Amino acid sequence: MSKGLRARQDMEKERETLQAWKERVGQELDRVVAFWVEHSHDQEHGGFFTCLSREGRVYDDLKYVWLQGRQVWMYCRLYRTFQRFHHSQLLNAAKGEFLLRYARLAPPGKKCAFVLTRDGRPVKVQRTIFSECFYTMAMNELWRATGEVRYQTEAVEMMDQIVHWVREDASGLGRPQLQGAPTAEPMAVPMMLLNLVEQLGEADEELAGKYTELGDWCARRILQHVQRDGQAVLENVSEDGKELSGCLGRQQNPGHALEAGWFLLRHCIRKGDPELRAHVVDKFLLLPFRSGWDPDHGGLFYFQDADDFCPTQLEWAMKLWWPHSEAMIAFLMGYSESGDPVLLRLFYQVAEYTFRQFRDPEYGEWFGYLSREGKVALSIKGGPFKGCFHVPRCLAMCEEMLGALLSRP
Amino acid sequence: MSKGLRARQDMEKERETLQAWKERVGQELDRVVAFWVEHSHDQEHGGFFTCLSREGRVYDDLKYVWLQGRQVWMYCRLYRTFQRFHHSQLLNAAKGEFLLRYARLAPPGKKCAFVLTRDGRPVKVQRTIFSECFYTMAMNELWRATGEVRYQTEAVEMMDQIVHWVREDASGLGRPQLQGAPTAEPMAVPMMLLNLVEQLGEADEELAGKYTELGDWCARRILQHVQRDGQAVLENVSEDGKELSGCLGRQQNPGHALEAGWFLLRHCIRKGDPELRAHVVDKFLLLPFRSGWDPDHGGLFYFQDADDFCPTQLEWAMKLWWPHSEAMIAFLMGYSESGDPVLLRLFYQVAEYTFRQFRDPEYGEWFGYLSREGKVALSIKGGPFKGCFHVPRCLAMCEEMLGALLSRP
């Protein structure tokens, strides 16, 4: 067999594998969306139930604002970008006024609740920006899906408020000033903001321009979390990019680093910066995977300590769904951009583990929480922190990226 | 063999078993105290390190006020009530002024921090009463161990403040009033207060008299957590004793119910109320054990749902040290008071499991966090919530109770 023939056969095989994954991912997306459509819509009060048992039973009717915003965003996104999801059931469920009416605690104030009763009364507030970030994502997608300007007004005004809290004055969040509290920056803050910059700037030259400087600032701040001569991504650093003392300073979260990785990859694509891209692949994709993948049982650890002390989080060795869905996105995006076959192999490795361990072939959607060994530890499909978001976002993005790879000549 | 002879032989055997456990427990207490004395004292700033690795290495120097107060209490208690611990090293470590000087955020205000830097600057505050409760326990024991009145003044004034927060006006704790937040009573609140009533009233007729009504109120409030026709102890109920909706209302914590059980047993002893004692044994000892003991792997589950939904706490099926130390105390106290051999059998069952799974014969102290199957999940000996408290308190109380049983004719 000639060299050329063998190379062509290898390429054929590669295409078949990509094609098989595209079909697998697409079918899984259909099943996952069907689960949420069947079980999560609150026909009486609007909004979504997210506390769903394995079978889809509502075991609590509280409405977590992160998850309300994420599900609105996801439905609009699917409606807008997938022909087969372009139907009114998804859009009508997303359009319900629940979030717009109840998320904000005391309009015209911008602070949002963390969790609401079924009929929209506030139960808890967090002194962070995250409810507001998911609210912004939802409103921007609602505007894109419906064309109704009031949604975009909400999105942009909330975005301005968030940026003010993060860069100007955090006092509106209500955190007490304590003498011994370190001025730590959780990586989540610039990550979320960078994600919003991408969301609001998508095909919108005006807003993309408005947020260019902010996007660069976010990227710089995320990159500051690479510490110890490039050998570790730390979850919390000081605002001027120094390692903090104690457990807080040494904390690592491999799945979170991988998620930051694909946010940064998109930033590199916008910027056209292959040098930064190579750095991101190295530090935010390969490094967290090497340190975070469990050599004994497979899967990504949830938390690690940069000095190899035992983390104090009880769930540190558990395998959670979202680090794996984020890793799938990160490696496939890394491969799509760089063509490095190592990244494609890692996508396959993570995707095989993820589909084998987290899928529920019986009732649909994925389990969220496995033991270190990979046994289902919590049988819930949704809860206070798991809704209709990471799984369908991963499947939708992978389906799109696999499609794009297959359509290359 | 005559019936009388066999009964005498059975009794002899029972005494031997009790004697063997007394020795085992006493030796373990020595090893546990030695671990904390060797590794936890901060010679430079005073107070205690509690973030200790398996071997006793300090992996974080933050000082959690719950654990500072508990260790002071434990050292004074051991110094005061055990001849072999009546030495100045324990008392001097407890007497250090760290807690007195730094726990309160802004004297003369009573609110205490939740965690301090190594040198005593506040890092975090909780909007609950628990830092203040452990502060009160520590100050009262310091007074008992040293005779210095300033400690007792602190204890009594703080107690008055706590009672005011709980029964009159909680606004000083800083919790926001939200329209949808249920007015839930966590069982921990009347439990802690009942424990303080016992602590302050011990051999102190004046304070015992002052707090009699409060003790009765606490007992009534704890008993309100028995719900569903006596078939479940629920962690959170409404203030007028009704079941709350959702996960919050259905939450159960078998170890916490068992701890409440022995707090209530002591209340029954003070009151001389055998009828209530029988109710407490039934509802707070036998019922949580029956529902909470893992039939497959042994050990007590951490959280359960009264309707058998999967709990949303990631650690729900893990085996933690303190529910087991509390269960040992509860069953041995129940047996000491009632003479019911069923309770002695349960003490043995729990104690065998606990000594087998949690002890660390190599480095001393107990592991705190096991997987459902009983494997060590976190190798730390101390952390943000585990210090020098539950293990030595359990061992000291069991040694005393076993001694008292053996000294009966």
Short mmCIF file of C-alpha atoms in Angstrom, two decimals, chain B residues 11 32 44 83 104 108 116 139 141 181-182 202 217 227 229 241 247-248 268 273 281 323 328 349 360 384 400:
data_model
loop_
_atom_site.label_atom_id
_atom_site.label_comp_id
_atom_site.label_asym_id
_atom_site.label_seq_id
_atom_site.Cartn_x
_atom_site.Cartn_y
_atom_site.Cartn_z
CA MET B 11 -23.11 -10.20 84.00
CA VAL B 32 -6.16 12.31 70.63
CA GLU B 44 3.65 33.01 68.49
CA GLN B 83 -6.88 13.98 87.17
CA ARG B 104 -15.57 39.99 68.91
CA PRO B 108 -18.60 46.56 73.01
CA LEU B 116 -9.77 35.19 61.83
CA MET B 139 -15.53 31.59 78.67
CA GLU B 141 -15.20 26.80 81.29
CA ALA B 181 -37.86 33.48 52.91
CA PRO B 182 -39.61 30.99 55.18
CA GLU B 202 -23.79 23.14 86.02
CA TRP B 217 -38.50 26.44 76.00
CA GLN B 227 -43.02 15.42 62.66
CA ASP B 229 -47.02 11.46 63.45
CA GLY B 241 -43.84 23.64 64.62
CA CYS B 247 -35.98 20.09 50.42
CA LEU B 248 -35.52 22.42 53.39
CA CYS B 268 -34.70 14.82 81.38
CA ASP B 273 -38.85 13.05 83.83
CA VAL B 281 -35.02 7.52 73.37
CA PRO B 323 -22.50 11.88 63.83
CA MET B 328 -21.79 6.80 70.87
CA GLN B 349 -22.33 -1.47 67.15
CA ASP B 360 -5.75 6.60 62.56
CA PRO B 384 -12.66 24.64 58.89
CA GLU B 400 -16.86 8.83 82.50
#
